[in-house]
Each structure stands twice: as structure tokens, then as C-alpha cells.
Amino acid sequence: MSGPRHDPSLFRDRDGIEVARALVSVSDKTGLVELAAALAAAGVEIVSTGSTASTIAAAGFPVTQVQDVTGFPESLDGRVKTLHPAVHAGLLADLRLESHEVQLAELGISPFQLVVVNLYPFVETVASGAPASEVIEQVDIGGPAMVRASAKNHANVAIVVSPSSYAEVIAAVGSGGTTLEQRRRLAAAAFAHTADYDRAVADYFRSTVVGGEAGTPTGAAWPDAWEVAGDLAQVLRYGENSHQDAALYRRADGAGIAQAVQLHGKEMSYNNFVDADAAVRAAYDFAEPAVAIIKHANPCGIAVAAPRAVDAIASAHRSAHDCDPVSAFGGVIAANRTVTLGMAETVKEIFTEVLVAPGFDDDALTLLKTKRNLRLLTLPEGYRREELEARHISGGTSCSPGTRSPWTGGVSPRRGPWRQGTPWTTRPSRTSSSPGRRAAR
């Protein structure tokens, strides 16, 4: 709502702001004691809630309970703590305006110059498989309200939503206050934080039966909106072509190739991630030990282990490679079981860009690390296919359910009237690099 009181000509300069009062309420207690120590040493009054206040007090630092500010006790099992004018007036007062300063004085409310808030662990609770009754309690209400209020009023308040920003804030408090540039940057991060949080909540409710205790996924209807968001995780070596830049964005709730841990080798490129994702999805289409080899997004070979193989994953790799040894040169390999020494010995003799698996035996990892440029990745625990898979198209996104192949569910491509272990392919000539038909049957 605009009005004469917010005419820019009435604003007073508020660049460097000294921190005299801070509101601190965090679920993630990482770095909290160190932050409280720095604020206390600088003479900052700390106002806090619940377990945050208890942690600060237990560390020996003075803290004011928020209920002593509001005159209203925390109630409804903690659902109502900070939703009070005595808190939000101190967050939203625009002290560039003399009229706001006068109103705060009349109301007996002191403003905040620093707010440190991170939200209830909603994403982590959903990922844990908790029932809907527990998940719903992790939908934060007061936290986002404080974050958004402070970010809106960044001309006067610095809002911090991540422990990774504590060092910067501690330095600012010790050097005379926060700058407008800092507060703008922190506000941008804060709005992104609440947007990601709300998106996660919305996605959860879209994918569940609202009103049912179990919160069963429906899968019955397309969502009215579908968005993918993530944090910048890595600037990649190059894009699809060597003259292009590229970056990897990672979702907090993901459990896929973007969350894989690189154990060895050169930095990943855009194409490495694309091929690794295709290879992992292909290998994980099967319940049996399986290996997929991908090159330029095309399958060079996919195979499951031979029956009664002593080293099942090594057997699957040999069969996958035999589908098309020529095209497999310089490919990306994914296994759906831990890589054994037997498999590693074969891979070591073949030029390979990336090898990704749920794990590596110690002797296999030691051997593979002798290949200086071979990238070795481990998948996160609980790897899963996306519920919706998407492709960007001009002006939008095309989505499809992330279903597995018809071979999933114990039906193996190897079972049929053909001889076991025979690759299902038209053998390419040694001069051919065409992928052809290469799923081992």
C-alpha cells in the first residue's frame, strides 16, 4: 500500500546501521553459540524463542525471551510465539521515516536491526518418511513471516537465514554495522529461502491425499504448477560444447546424480552429468545386478549379470561392454551395485570418462584411482527416480511420469528364447560408431 508517508523524498539515509538489538530463532543450531558470543561481546540485546533461547542461555550469554517482549506466553504447543505486533512492528518499522520512529516510541516498541531465522526442517521430515501428522507440524508459519518482514524492510534490518552467513554478520557487527549492499544481498537470499520452502510444502501437498493421515501419493492428476528449483552447487568445466559455460544446481530434497559425491578424477562437465544421469537411470531399471554404458546420451550397452555369476556386477559389466566395445570407448558407466575389484580390473583397461555406483570396494577404489582422469562418483543413499521427468522446450517444459522400463519388477531382458549372455544387437563393424540396438537381452 503506497501513500505520502512512503514518498522517497521523506526518507533519511540509512546505509550503515549499527546493530543494537537482534531477534534470533533457529531450527539449525549450527554456529549459534559462536554467533551469540559475538553479539553479546558487542553489547547487542538478543531476543529469542524456545530452544534457541535455551541454547544461548546454557552457553552463558544473556538472552531475552520473546514472551517477555510480547507479554503473551508461547502457546498452542509452540505454534504461536512471534506472531505479535510487538515483534513485527520492530521488524517492519521503516526508520527512514520520522513518523514510524514516532509511532514506535508511542507504542513502546524497540526496533530490530538484525534477524537470524532458519525454518523448521520440513524437507528433511518428508524425506525421513514421517507420517503426515508429523510433517504438518514442520510447516513453519512464524519463521517465514519474520523472514519476509525483515527482507521487505532490508533498508533497516539485516536478515540472515543460513549459518554460512554468520561470519559475515559477525564481522559487520564488530566493524560498526551492516551496509545497505549487504542487507540487499541478504534479503535476496532470504526471499529465495522462503520461496524454496513454500515450494517444497506445495509439492508435498500436491503429491498427497489431503485429509488422509497417511498422506498417500495420488499420482492421479497433473499439478496446476510444476517448478524445479535448487541452489548453485558447482560451476562446471564447460557446457554441452567447449565454448559454453555451465553450472549445476542442486535441490535440497534430491537423491540423484546431482547429489553424487565425486571421489576421484577431473571436474565434471555438463555432458558428464547428462550421460551419468542417463546411465544411472538405465542401470537402476533392473532389480538384478546391472550395468549401463552411455556415450553422448546414447546407450552403448546395458546388461544384467549372468545367472550364478561369482562376481555379478563384473559379469554385468563385461556383457554391457560386449554389446558394442567400439562405442563404449570414452563412455560413462553406471552400476546398480557396489563396484568390485573384478569389475575395476576390467574398467581400468578401457578408456572411461565417468564411473558411478552406489559404492566401491576398498581394493576396487584403490585400483581405479590409478587412472588419474577417471571420474569416480558414489550415489546418495536412497537414490530414486524423479516422480516427474521434464525436458525444457521453447517457452515451457514437457513432463512425463518417471516410470521405469517394462522390464522392471523382476522381469529380466535376459529371459527369453535366446541363449543366455548373448547381446541383443546387430554387431557393428569395427569402423562403426553407431549405437544401434544395444540392450543386452
mmCIF file of C-alpha atoms in Angstrom, residues 122-123 138-140 194-207:
data_model
loop_
_atom_site.group_PDB
_atom_site.id
_atom_site.type_symbol
_atom_site.label_atom_id
_atom_site.label_comp_id
_atom_site.label_asym_id
_atom_site.label_seq_id
_atom_site.Cartn_x
_atom_site.Cartn_y
_atom_site.Cartn_z
ATOM 1 C CA PHE A 122 10.185 -29.640 6.552
ATOM 2 C CA VAL A 123 12.132 -31.187 3.667
ATOM 3 C CA GLN A 138 7.079 -28.852 10.344
ATOM 4 C CA VAL A 139 5.183 -26.342 8.204
ATOM 5 C CA ASP A 140 6.677 -23.162 9.642
ATOM 6 C CA THR A 194 11.187 -18.825 1.791
ATOM 7 C CA ALA A 195 10.272 -19.405 -1.859
ATOM 8 C CA ASP A 196 12.093 -22.761 -1.843
ATOM 9 C CA TYR A 197 10.450 -23.667 1.450
ATOM 10 C CA ASP A 198 6.945 -22.832 0.236
ATOM 11 C CA ARG A 199 7.596 -24.719 -2.991
ATOM 12 C CA ALA A 200 8.555 -27.822 -1.015
ATOM 13 C CA VAL A 201 5.384 -27.567 1.070
ATOM 14 C CA ALA A 202 3.248 -27.073 -2.038
ATOM 15 C CA ASP A 203 4.890 -30.036 -3.783
ATOM 16 C CA TYR A 204 4.194 -32.235 -0.774
ATOM 17 C CA PHE A 205 0.524 -31.319 -0.704
ATOM 18 C CA ARG A 206 0.202 -31.726 -4.463
ATOM 19 C CA SER A 207 1.536 -35.274 -4.221
#
